[in-house]
């Protein structure tokens, strides 16, 4: 996630494991019962046996490998990430994560809070490998405390590689069979050869130090820049002698679900599109609400994707646009940098979305990259939506998971144990999936509304649990920026507060889909 205050939890982690080799015990916790086995191996048409692939000869490691744009576990079974992020290695999250069904957990590891690398490796092994969760071991900072998120200094990445990975290589390579190493959280500039060249060098150093497993590389631009991946990820992948690199995109304020139907189109040297709808604010510019006194017409959108227009069919497709909008409720407008004077007249129909930021378009574009580059890709951070946080979006978790599943892309939600309140607690106005920031999950009411969506697939989450059962107290609301603020409407989403016995409803697009890697 983009930079934020790290709340250090003073919780004891007891480790009795050896650092010599990661070997999960036979009795590891099962990773949840599947609802829709979208992540299982393709079945052989003749006998239903799972299909496996052979590790390519150039890949000499014992663990995960990438082949033809897909990630495979050590046994050659396709593996799709369906899991969560763990923000605090010192949280007591192991039992809750095991119950969640996640098949992968991205965990931040750093020595700036008192642990040594061998101690961190023990936590990873005991809390995740032992519970059949693939650990995605991630460096969020240098060993001197410089955060990597949104950092564009090549020297920072060099420092992380040298001191967080190469120096303790004998510790981390003990997990090569079970882990994926995420070199640096959200490091790098956008659409940049610096991003490319720095990661080519970083991967070379990692391979030289003995790392043979899959290496995960975040996009630049705070993890949200798709252009780095589109333009340069093939170069990074092909520079790796193991051809064993996966790339990650994070989805926060860079995506939206803005959309509108079209009412009419006015031909001209520039083309004015009038939208349907009577929303108070402009559907593509939330800060343009004249009746509320908000007169900022800036949308930040540079292109629109138009589809379904009848008559003026030439307007369908991606069209460039100025970054300002207009009109009024009932007749909102967008202007296209398109000379339509010679086009046929508009007759009916049509819809429009943000051509670059639309969540479905962006994930679909990400899904085209494996065939073009040979590398694997995943979405490894997204939050609860609802305009929460420092890079806010209204895109819902269900929209992201749905699009990811439709496009065969793995996903990890942020974050299991992210807390915003005193005493390591979390409310529904933040990113945590458990109300207790230590990661406690024994019953469904322990999950925040976000947690209910990701873990259970709950479609009507509420503060007391999915469906808001009777007898469950409403957790106290607290806005850390304004302690006197009343709860927002979304917080008390079932009326009256947690009574009335509304039946819970579920859908399968959740951690119920997760399938554990077969080597456990």
Short mmCIF file of C-alpha atoms in Angstrom, two decimals:
data_model
loop_
_atom_site.label_atom_id
_atom_site.label_comp_id
_atom_site.label_asym_id
_atom_site.label_seq_id
_atom_site.Cartn_x
_atom_site.Cartn_y
_atom_site.Cartn_z
CA UNK A 1 0.00 0.00 0.00
CA UNK A 2 1.09 3.61 -0.38
CA UNK A 3 2.95 5.13 2.59
CA UNK A 4 1.19 5.14 5.94
CA UNK A 5 1.97 4.98 9.62
CA UNK A 6 3.02 1.54 10.76
CA UNK A 7 1.50 0.64 14.12
CA UNK A 8 3.94 -1.68 15.84
CA UNK A 9 2.11 -4.39 17.77
CA UNK A 10 3.89 -5.57 20.90
CA UNK A 11 2.82 -9.18 20.57
CA UNK A 12 4.98 -12.18 21.38
CA UNK A 13 5.78 -14.49 18.49
CA UNK A 14 7.10 -17.81 19.72
CA UNK A 15 9.21 -19.70 17.20
CA UNK A 16 10.76 -23.11 17.72
CA UNK A 17 11.63 -23.85 14.11
CA UNK A 18 14.94 -24.36 12.45
CA UNK A 19 16.14 -21.98 9.79
CA UNK A 20 17.88 -24.73 7.85
CA UNK A 21 15.00 -25.77 5.60
CA UNK A 22 11.32 -25.00 5.29
CA UNK A 23 9.41 -28.27 5.74
CA UNK A 24 5.71 -27.92 6.59
CA UNK A 25 4.32 -30.38 9.15
CA UNK A 26 2.00 -33.09 7.88
CA UNK A 27 -0.93 -31.68 9.81
CA UNK A 28 -1.00 -28.21 8.22
CA UNK A 29 -4.39 -26.48 8.17
CA UNK A 30 -6.51 -27.04 5.07
CA UNK A 31 -6.89 -23.94 2.94
CA UNK A 32 -10.67 -23.75 2.78
CA UNK A 33 -13.31 -25.60 0.81
CA UNK A 34 -13.68 -24.52 -2.80
CA UNK A 35 -16.98 -23.25 -4.15
CA UNK A 36 -15.98 -22.82 -7.77
CA UNK A 37 -12.72 -24.49 -8.65
CA UNK A 38 -11.58 -21.75 -11.03
CA UNK A 39 -8.02 -22.10 -9.78
CA UNK A 40 -7.60 -25.84 -10.13
CA UNK A 41 -5.49 -27.43 -12.80
CA UNK A 42 -7.04 -27.97 -16.17
CA UNK A 43 -8.59 -31.42 -16.34
CA UNK A 44 -7.58 -33.95 -18.95
CA UNK A 45 -10.48 -34.46 -21.33
CA UNK A 46 -10.21 -38.25 -21.27
CA UNK A 47 -9.98 -39.18 -17.62
CA UNK A 48 -10.34 -35.99 -15.57
CA UNK A 49 -6.78 -36.22 -14.25
CA UNK A 50 -5.12 -32.89 -13.47
CA UNK A 51 -2.80 -31.56 -16.14
CA UNK A 52 0.76 -30.76 -15.13
CA UNK A 53 3.60 -29.12 -17.01
CA UNK A 54 7.28 -29.92 -16.94
CA UNK A 55 9.70 -27.41 -15.48
CA UNK A 56 11.69 -25.84 -18.35
CA UNK A 57 15.34 -26.82 -18.51
CA UNK A 58 16.60 -23.28 -17.95
CA UNK A 59 14.74 -23.09 -14.66
CA UNK A 60 16.92 -24.83 -12.09
CA UNK A 61 15.11 -24.06 -8.84
CA UNK A 62 13.01 -26.34 -6.61
CA UNK A 63 10.03 -24.02 -6.23
CA UNK A 64 7.50 -22.05 -8.23
CA UNK A 65 8.19 -21.32 -11.86
CA UNK A 66 6.71 -19.28 -14.71
CA UNK A 67 6.03 -20.81 -18.11
CA UNK A 68 4.16 -19.28 -21.05
CA UNK A 69 2.66 -16.54 -18.93
CA UNK A 70 1.43 -18.74 -16.08
CA UNK A 71 2.65 -19.45 -12.56
CA UNK A 72 3.16 -23.11 -11.59
CA UNK A 73 3.84 -24.71 -8.24
CA UNK A 74 6.83 -27.05 -7.77
CA UNK A 75 4.78 -30.03 -8.97
CA UNK A 76 3.91 -28.32 -12.24
CA UNK A 77 0.31 -27.48 -11.34
CA UNK A 78 -0.98 -24.05 -12.33
CA UNK A 79 -1.33 -21.86 -9.25
CA UNK A 80 -3.50 -18.79 -9.05
CA UNK A 81 -2.99 -16.41 -6.13
CA UNK A 82 -6.13 -15.87 -4.09
CA UNK A 83 -5.18 -14.37 -0.78
CA UNK A 84 -4.44 -11.36 1.35
CA UNK A 85 -1.66 -9.09 2.54
CA UNK A 86 -0.30 -9.20 6.08
CA UNK A 87 0.87 -5.75 7.08
CA UNK A 88 2.45 -6.64 10.43
CA UNK A 89 4.67 -9.66 10.84
CA UNK A 90 4.29 -9.17 14.62
CA UNK A 91 0.50 -9.54 14.59
CA UNK A 92 -1.11 -12.74 15.86
CA UNK A 93 -2.64 -13.42 12.48
CA UNK A 94 -1.62 -17.02 11.82
CA UNK A 95 -4.77 -18.76 13.12
CA UNK A 96 -7.14 -16.28 11.50
CA UNK A 97 -5.36 -16.45 8.16
CA UNK A 98 -5.44 -20.24 8.23
CA UNK A 99 -9.20 -20.10 8.85
CA UNK A 100 -9.70 -17.58 6.04
CA UNK A 101 -8.78 -20.08 3.32
CA UNK A 102 -6.18 -17.83 1.66
CA UNK A 103 -3.73 -19.81 -0.46
CA UNK A 104 -1.10 -17.04 -0.41
CA UNK A 105 -0.14 -14.31 2.04
CA UNK A 106 2.02 -11.35 1.12
CA UNK A 107 3.93 -10.43 4.27
CA UNK A 108 6.12 -7.40 4.95
CA UNK A 109 9.47 -8.31 6.49
CA UNK A 110 11.97 -5.76 7.79
CA UNK A 111 14.54 -5.54 10.56
CA UNK A 112 13.70 -1.98 11.62
CA UNK A 113 11.39 -3.14 14.41
CA UNK A 114 13.68 -5.45 16.32
CA UNK A 115 13.62 -8.78 14.48
CA UNK A 116 16.59 -10.36 12.72
CA UNK A 117 16.21 -11.93 9.29
CA UNK A 118 16.42 -15.49 10.75
CA UNK A 119 13.65 -14.58 13.20
CA UNK A 120 11.54 -13.20 10.36
CA UNK A 121 12.14 -16.36 8.34
CA UNK A 122 10.91 -18.41 11.28
CA UNK A 123 7.69 -16.37 11.44
CA UNK A 124 7.14 -16.89 7.72
CA UNK A 125 7.76 -20.62 8.02
CA UNK A 126 5.67 -21.21 11.16
CA UNK A 127 2.77 -18.88 10.35
CA UNK A 128 2.40 -19.48 6.61
CA UNK A 129 4.33 -22.42 5.16
CA UNK A 130 3.10 -24.62 8.00
CA UNK A 131 -0.48 -23.56 7.20
CA UNK A 132 -0.20 -24.30 3.48
CA UNK A 133 -0.09 -20.64 2.53
CA UNK A 134 2.42 -19.55 -0.07
CA UNK A 135 4.37 -16.70 1.55
CA UNK A 136 5.11 -13.74 -0.69
CA UNK A 137 8.00 -12.23 1.25
CA UNK A 138 8.11 -8.48 0.66
CA UNK A 139 10.63 -5.76 1.50
CA UNK A 140 8.81 -2.52 2.40
CA UNK A 141 11.93 -0.54 3.26
CA UNK A 142 15.70 -0.49 3.42
CA UNK A 143 17.38 -1.82 6.55
CA UNK A 144 17.98 1.80 7.55
CA UNK A 145 14.26 2.58 7.36
CA UNK A 146 13.72 4.27 3.97
CA UNK A 147 10.32 3.18 2.64
CA UNK A 148 10.23 1.78 -0.88
CA UNK A 149 6.61 2.72 -1.60
CA UNK A 150 6.42 5.63 -4.09
CA UNK A 151 10.21 5.92 -3.93
CA UNK A 152 11.83 6.53 -7.33
CA UNK A 153 15.50 6.62 -6.31
CA UNK A 154 17.42 3.76 -7.94
CA UNK A 155 19.84 3.78 -5.00
CA UNK A 156 16.99 2.75 -2.68
CA UNK A 157 16.26 -0.37 -4.70
CA UNK A 158 19.96 -1.18 -4.87
CA UNK A 159 20.15 -0.85 -1.06
CA UNK A 160 17.15 -3.16 -0.55
CA UNK A 161 18.58 -5.83 -2.84
CA UNK A 162 22.04 -5.70 -1.26
CA UNK A 163 21.03 -5.59 2.40
CA UNK A 164 17.56 -7.16 2.63
CA UNK A 165 18.09 -9.99 0.14
CA UNK A 166 21.70 -10.61 -0.93
CA UNK A 167 23.33 -10.29 2.48
CA UNK A 168 20.86 -12.66 4.21
CA UNK A 169 20.47 -14.92 1.15
CA UNK A 170 21.28 -18.09 3.08
CA UNK A 171 18.30 -17.37 5.33
CA UNK A 172 15.72 -16.62 2.67
CA UNK A 173 16.79 -19.18 0.04
CA UNK A 174 15.91 -21.90 2.57
CA UNK A 175 12.30 -21.06 1.59
CA UNK A 176 12.91 -21.27 -2.17
CA UNK A 177 10.62 -24.27 -2.60
CA UNK A 178 7.64 -22.60 -0.93
CA UNK A 179 7.94 -18.85 -1.34
CA UNK A 180 7.78 -16.01 -3.82
CA UNK A 181 10.10 -13.06 -3.17
CA UNK A 182 8.61 -9.60 -3.78
CA UNK A 183 11.78 -7.54 -4.19
CA UNK A 184 10.43 -4.13 -3.10
CA UNK A 185 7.00 -2.83 -2.24
CA UNK A 186 5.75 -0.28 -4.81
CA UNK A 187 9.19 1.02 -5.77
CA UNK A 188 9.85 2.92 -8.96
CA UNK A 189 8.94 5.71 -11.37
CA UNK A 190 6.14 5.49 -13.93
CA UNK A 191 6.63 4.33 -17.51
CA UNK A 192 10.37 4.52 -17.09
CA UNK A 193 13.56 2.92 -18.34
CA UNK A 194 14.87 3.53 -14.82
CA UNK A 195 12.25 1.07 -13.53
CA UNK A 196 13.29 -1.40 -16.23
CA UNK A 197 17.05 -1.10 -15.82
CA UNK A 198 16.94 -1.09 -12.03
CA UNK A 199 14.95 -4.30 -11.93
CA UNK A 200 17.13 -5.98 -14.53
CA UNK A 201 20.09 -5.26 -12.26
CA UNK A 202 18.18 -6.27 -9.13
CA UNK A 203 17.17 -9.63 -10.57
CA UNK A 204 20.73 -10.27 -11.72
CA UNK A 205 21.98 -9.65 -8.19
CA UNK A 206 19.28 -11.89 -6.70
CA UNK A 207 20.13 -14.76 -9.03
CA UNK A 208 23.82 -14.30 -8.31
CA UNK A 209 23.06 -14.65 -4.61
CA UNK A 210 21.32 -17.98 -5.15
CA UNK A 211 17.62 -17.10 -5.35
CA UNK A 212 16.09 -19.54 -7.85
CA UNK A 213 12.39 -19.18 -7.08
CA UNK A 214 9.84 -16.81 -8.57
CA UNK A 215 10.66 -13.14 -8.10
CA UNK A 216 7.78 -10.68 -7.91
CA UNK A 217 8.22 -7.13 -9.24
CA UNK A 218 5.76 -4.34 -8.42
CA UNK A 219 4.82 -1.74 -10.99
CA UNK A 220 6.19 1.76 -10.42
CA UNK A 221 4.03 4.75 -9.58
CA UNK A 222 3.27 3.46 -6.08
CA UNK A 223 2.53 0.06 -7.58
CA UNK A 224 -0.26 1.45 -9.78
CA UNK A 225 1.45 2.22 -13.09
CA UNK A 226 0.26 -0.18 -15.77
CA UNK A 227 2.53 1.47 -18.36
CA UNK A 228 5.68 0.09 -16.70
CA UNK A 229 4.29 -3.39 -17.17
CA UNK A 230 2.98 -2.85 -20.70
CA UNK A 231 6.16 -1.25 -22.00
CA UNK A 232 9.02 -2.78 -20.04
CA UNK A 233 8.06 -5.98 -18.22
CA UNK A 234 9.02 -8.15 -21.20
CA UNK A 235 12.55 -6.71 -21.12
CA UNK A 236 12.84 -7.42 -17.39
CA UNK A 237 11.50 -10.95 -17.78
CA UNK A 238 13.79 -11.86 -20.66
CA UNK A 239 16.85 -10.54 -18.81
CA UNK A 240 16.32 -13.17 -16.10
CA UNK A 241 18.30 -16.36 -16.88
CA UNK A 242 15.68 -18.34 -14.95
CA UNK A 243 12.77 -16.72 -16.84
CA UNK A 244 10.97 -16.83 -13.52
CA UNK A 245 9.50 -13.38 -12.88
CA UNK A 246 5.98 -12.34 -11.99
CA UNK A 247 4.73 -8.74 -12.07
CA UNK A 248 2.25 -7.05 -9.77
CA UNK A 249 -0.25 -4.22 -10.18
CA UNK A 250 -1.94 -2.46 -7.26
CA UNK A 251 -5.42 -0.99 -7.70
CA UNK A 252 -6.42 2.05 -5.67
CA UNK A 253 -7.13 5.59 -6.90
CA UNK A 254 -5.76 4.72 -10.33
CA UNK A 255 -8.99 2.89 -11.16
CA UNK A 256 -12.66 3.84 -11.15
CA UNK A 257 -16.02 2.46 -12.16
CA UNK A 258 -17.44 5.68 -13.59
CA UNK A 259 -19.93 5.00 -16.36
CA UNK A 260 -22.92 6.55 -18.05
CA UNK A 261 -25.39 5.97 -20.85
CA UNK A 262 -25.50 8.42 -23.74
CA UNK A 263 -28.52 10.62 -24.41
CA UNK A 264 -27.29 12.45 -27.52
CA UNK A 265 -24.17 13.38 -29.50
CA UNK A 266 -23.61 16.76 -31.16
CA UNK A 267 -21.42 16.72 -34.25
CA UNK A 268 -18.65 19.28 -34.69
CA UNK A 269 -14.91 19.83 -34.94
CA UNK A 270 -15.00 18.69 -31.35
CA UNK A 271 -17.80 16.35 -30.33
CA UNK A 272 -20.09 17.00 -27.36
CA UNK A 273 -21.69 13.94 -25.77
CA UNK A 274 -24.70 14.49 -23.49
CA UNK A 275 -25.16 11.84 -20.82
CA UNK A 276 -28.28 10.43 -19.24
CA UNK A 277 -28.88 10.53 -15.50
CA UNK A 278 -29.82 13.01 -12.80
CA UNK A 279 -26.94 12.50 -10.37
CA UNK A 280 -26.09 15.46 -8.15
CA UNK A 281 -22.48 15.43 -9.30
CA UNK A 282 -21.01 14.78 -12.73
CA UNK A 283 -20.59 11.02 -13.27
CA UNK A 284 -16.98 11.51 -14.40
CA UNK A 285 -15.99 14.36 -12.07
CA UNK A 286 -17.09 13.91 -8.45
CA UNK A 287 -15.99 17.46 -7.59
CA UNK A 288 -18.29 19.06 -10.17
CA UNK A 289 -21.61 19.44 -8.34
CA UNK A 290 -22.98 22.94 -9.10
CA UNK A 291 -26.02 22.58 -6.82
CA UNK A 292 -23.65 21.85 -3.94
CA UNK A 293 -21.38 24.75 -4.80
CA UNK A 294 -18.64 22.51 -6.21
CA UNK A 295 -17.60 24.01 -9.52
CA UNK A 296 -14.39 22.15 -10.32
CA UNK A 297 -14.97 20.75 -13.82
CA UNK A 298 -11.60 18.98 -13.92
CA UNK A 299 -11.98 15.22 -14.39
CA UNK A 300 -8.39 14.14 -15.03
CA UNK A 301 -9.69 11.81 -17.73
CA UNK A 302 -7.85 12.00 -21.05
CA UNK A 303 -9.80 9.40 -23.04
CA UNK A 304 -13.19 7.71 -23.00
CA UNK A 305 -14.13 4.25 -24.22
CA UNK A 306 -17.45 4.44 -26.09
CA UNK A 307 -19.50 1.45 -27.15
CA UNK A 308 -22.94 0.62 -28.48
CA UNK A 309 -23.65 3.88 -30.30
CA UNK A 310 -26.07 3.50 -33.21
CA UNK A 311 -26.00 5.72 -36.26
CA UNK A 312 -22.74 7.53 -35.48
CA UNK A 313 -20.87 4.22 -35.17
CA UNK A 314 -17.56 5.94 -36.00
CA UNK A 315 -17.50 7.31 -32.46
CA UNK A 316 -17.33 3.85 -30.89
CA UNK A 317 -13.93 2.95 -29.44
CA UNK A 318 -11.28 4.86 -27.51
CA UNK A 319 -11.55 8.62 -28.00
CA UNK A 320 -9.24 11.35 -26.69
CA UNK A 321 -10.76 14.09 -24.58
CA UNK A 322 -9.86 17.28 -22.71
CA UNK A 323 -9.69 16.92 -18.93
CA UNK A 324 -12.74 19.07 -18.20
CA UNK A 325 -16.43 18.29 -18.30
CA UNK A 326 -19.62 20.31 -18.31
CA UNK A 327 -23.40 20.40 -18.28
CA UNK A 328 -25.82 20.09 -15.40
CA UNK A 329 -27.75 17.33 -13.70
CA UNK A 330 -29.98 15.67 -16.28
CA UNK A 331 -27.74 16.90 -19.09
CA UNK A 332 -24.13 16.30 -18.05
CA UNK A 333 -21.66 16.52 -20.93
CA UNK A 334 -18.22 15.35 -21.95
CA UNK A 335 -16.29 16.70 -24.92
CA UNK A 336 -14.20 14.55 -27.26
CA UNK A 337 -11.22 15.70 -29.29
CA UNK A 338 -12.87 14.22 -32.36
CA UNK A 339 -13.92 15.99 -35.57
CA UNK A 340 -17.26 14.34 -36.24
CA UNK A 341 -18.58 16.74 -38.89
CA UNK A 342 -18.49 14.03 -41.56
CA UNK A 343 -19.86 11.25 -39.33
CA UNK A 344 -23.35 9.83 -39.67
CA UNK A 345 -25.97 11.28 -37.34
CA UNK A 346 -26.39 9.78 -33.89
CA UNK A 347 -29.60 7.79 -33.62
CA UNK A 348 -29.62 5.96 -30.28
CA UNK A 349 -27.83 3.97 -27.60
CA UNK A 350 -24.31 3.93 -26.35
CA UNK A 351 -22.40 3.94 -23.10
CA UNK A 352 -19.15 5.51 -21.96
CA UNK A 353 -16.45 4.73 -19.38
CA UNK A 354 -13.07 6.22 -18.48
CA UNK A 355 -10.82 4.82 -21.21
CA UNK A 356 -7.69 4.56 -19.06
CA UNK A 357 -8.98 4.24 -15.49
CA UNK A 358 -11.94 1.91 -15.86
CA UNK A 359 -11.29 -1.10 -13.64
CA UNK A 360 -12.58 -3.66 -16.13
CA UNK A 361 -10.56 -2.23 -19.01
CA UNK A 362 -7.40 -2.04 -16.91
CA UNK A 363 -7.61 -5.61 -15.65
CA UNK A 364 -8.44 -6.86 -19.15
CA UNK A 365 -5.35 -5.06 -20.46
CA UNK A 366 -3.21 -6.62 -17.74
CA UNK A 367 -4.54 -10.02 -18.79
CA UNK A 368 -3.25 -9.55 -22.35
CA UNK A 369 0.36 -9.23 -21.19
CA UNK A 370 1.24 -12.89 -20.44
CA UNK A 371 0.76 -13.88 -24.08
CA UNK A 372 2.87 -10.92 -25.21
CA UNK A 373 5.72 -11.24 -22.71
CA UNK A 374 5.78 -14.81 -21.35
CA UNK A 375 5.74 -13.46 -17.77
CA UNK A 376 3.00 -13.95 -15.17
CA UNK A 377 0.95 -11.11 -13.64
CA UNK A 378 -1.28 -10.58 -10.61
CA UNK A 379 -3.13 -7.90 -8.67
CA UNK A 380 -1.45 -7.96 -5.28
CA UNK A 381 -3.13 -5.03 -3.53
CA UNK A 382 -6.60 -3.51 -3.49
CA UNK A 383 -8.77 -2.18 -0.70
CA UNK A 384 -12.39 -1.76 0.39
CA UNK A 385 -13.24 1.07 -2.00
CA UNK A 386 -15.80 3.57 -0.62
CA UNK A 387 -13.32 6.44 -1.14
CA UNK A 388 -11.30 5.29 1.86
CA UNK A 389 -7.63 6.07 2.38
CA UNK A 390 -4.86 8.16 0.83
CA UNK A 391 -5.46 6.96 -2.74
CA UNK A 392 -9.25 6.61 -2.70
CA UNK A 393 -11.52 4.88 -5.18
CA UNK A 394 -15.18 3.91 -5.28
CA UNK A 395 -14.38 0.62 -7.01
CA UNK A 396 -15.66 -2.21 -4.84
CA UNK A 397 -13.72 -5.36 -3.91
CA UNK A 398 -16.31 -7.44 -5.75
CA UNK A 399 -15.75 -5.48 -8.96
CA UNK A 400 -12.00 -6.15 -8.79
CA UNK A 401 -12.31 -9.82 -7.88
CA UNK A 402 -14.97 -10.37 -10.55
CA UNK A 403 -12.84 -8.80 -13.28
CA UNK A 404 -9.74 -10.65 -12.07
CA UNK A 405 -11.52 -14.00 -12.15
CA UNK A 406 -13.02 -13.32 -15.57
CA UNK A 407 -9.54 -12.61 -16.90
CA UNK A 408 -7.68 -15.41 -15.12
CA UNK A 409 -5.67 -13.02 -12.93
CA UNK A 410 -4.63 -13.82 -9.35
CA UNK A 411 -5.43 -11.38 -6.55
CA UNK A 412 -4.46 -10.42 -2.99
CA UNK A 413 -6.50 -7.96 -0.91
CA UNK A 414 -4.96 -5.33 1.38
CA UNK A 415 -4.80 -6.05 4.29
CA UNK A 416 -5.63 -8.63 6.89
CA UNK A 417 -4.26 -6.71 9.90
CA UNK A 418 -4.15 -3.04 8.88
CA UNK A 419 -5.29 -0.91 11.82
CA UNK A 420 -6.25 2.75 12.12
CA UNK A 421 -7.34 3.08 15.76
CA UNK A 422 -5.78 3.03 19.19
CA UNK A 423 -5.06 -0.37 20.70
CA UNK A 424 -4.45 -1.90 17.29
CA UNK A 425 -8.15 -1.85 16.47
CA UNK A 426 -9.81 -1.26 13.12
CA UNK A 427 -13.17 0.12 12.04
CA UNK A 428 -15.04 0.03 8.76
CA UNK A 429 -13.45 3.23 7.55
CA UNK A 430 -10.09 1.62 6.91
CA UNK A 431 -8.38 -1.29 5.13
CA UNK A 432 -8.30 -3.94 7.85
CA UNK A 433 -10.25 -7.17 7.40
CA UNK A 434 -10.47 -7.91 11.13
CA UNK A 435 -11.73 -5.49 13.78
CA UNK A 436 -8.85 -6.56 15.98
CA UNK A 437 -5.73 -5.29 14.25
CA UNK A 438 -3.87 -8.30 15.60
CA UNK A 439 -5.69 -10.36 12.97
CA UNK A 440 -8.12 -12.30 15.18
CA UNK A 441 -10.73 -14.27 13.24
CA UNK A 442 -12.65 -16.90 15.19
CA UNK A 443 -16.20 -16.02 14.07
CA UNK A 444 -17.72 -14.05 11.22
CA UNK A 445 -18.51 -11.05 13.44
CA UNK A 446 -14.73 -10.62 13.91
CA UNK A 447 -14.48 -9.59 10.26
CA UNK A 448 -14.96 -6.03 9.08
CA UNK A 449 -17.32 -5.41 6.20
CA UNK A 450 -14.31 -5.62 3.86
CA UNK A 451 -13.21 -8.87 5.51
CA UNK A 452 -16.68 -10.36 5.09
CA UNK A 453 -16.56 -9.60 1.37
CA UNK A 454 -13.10 -11.10 0.81
CA UNK A 455 -13.28 -14.10 3.14
CA UNK A 456 -16.95 -15.05 2.97
CA UNK A 457 -18.15 -13.56 -0.29
CA UNK A 458 -20.80 -11.67 1.68
CA UNK A 459 -22.89 -9.44 -0.58
CA UNK A 460 -24.66 -7.62 2.26
CA UNK A 461 -21.89 -7.02 4.81
CA UNK A 462 -22.71 -5.04 7.91
CA UNK A 463 -20.88 -4.10 11.10
CA UNK A 464 -22.25 -7.08 13.03
CA UNK A 465 -21.50 -9.67 10.39
CA UNK A 466 -22.90 -10.83 7.07
CA UNK A 467 -26.63 -10.10 7.11
CA UNK A 468 -26.25 -8.34 10.46
CA UNK A 469 -27.66 -11.02 12.80
CA UNK A 470 -29.56 -10.05 15.94
CA UNK A 471 -27.71 -9.75 19.19
CA UNK A 472 -24.42 -8.59 17.71
CA UNK A 473 -23.31 -5.23 19.08
CA UNK A 474 -22.42 -2.47 16.68
CA UNK A 475 -18.65 -1.85 16.98
CA UNK A 476 -17.76 1.64 18.11
CA UNK A 477 -17.12 4.05 15.26
CA UNK A 478 -14.12 6.33 15.45
CA UNK A 479 -12.77 8.74 12.87
CA UNK A 480 -9.12 9.29 13.85
CA UNK A 481 -9.15 12.63 12.05
CA UNK A 482 -12.35 13.83 13.76
CA UNK A 483 -13.24 11.93 16.96
CA UNK A 484 -16.57 13.77 17.22
CA UNK A 485 -17.73 12.81 13.73
CA UNK A 486 -20.87 10.64 13.53
CA UNK A 487 -20.75 7.31 11.68
CA UNK A 488 -21.23 7.66 7.92
CA UNK A 489 -24.25 6.01 6.31
CA UNK A 490 -22.19 3.10 4.97
CA UNK A 491 -21.20 2.15 8.50
CA UNK A 492 -24.77 1.45 9.59
CA UNK A 493 -25.80 -0.23 6.37
CA UNK A 494 -28.58 -2.36 7.82
CA UNK A 495 -31.50 -0.68 9.60
CA UNK A 496 -31.90 -0.61 12.47
CA UNK A 497 -28.34 -1.16 13.65
CA UNK A 498 -27.68 -4.88 13.76
CA UNK A 499 -31.24 -6.03 14.42
CA UNK A 500 -33.96 -7.31 12.21
CA UNK A 501 -32.28 -10.59 11.25
CA UNK A 502 -31.58 -9.86 7.63
CA UNK A 503 -30.56 -13.13 5.99
CA UNK A 504 -26.92 -13.21 4.88
CA UNK A 505 -26.30 -13.58 1.16
CA UNK A 506 -23.11 -14.83 -0.44
CA UNK A 507 -21.40 -15.25 -3.77
CA UNK A 508 -18.45 -17.52 -4.60
CA UNK A 509 -16.03 -14.76 -5.63
CA UNK A 510 -14.03 -14.78 -2.44
CA UNK A 511 -11.32 -16.77 -0.68
CA UNK A 512 -13.68 -19.74 -1.04
CA UNK A 513 -12.15 -20.07 -4.51
CA UNK A 514 -8.63 -20.50 -3.18
CA UNK A 515 -6.84 -23.78 -3.88
CA UNK A 516 -3.63 -24.56 -1.99
CA UNK A 517 -0.43 -25.27 -3.87
CA UNK A 518 -0.01 -29.02 -4.33
CA UNK A 519 3.46 -29.38 -2.83
CA UNK A 520 2.14 -28.90 0.73
#
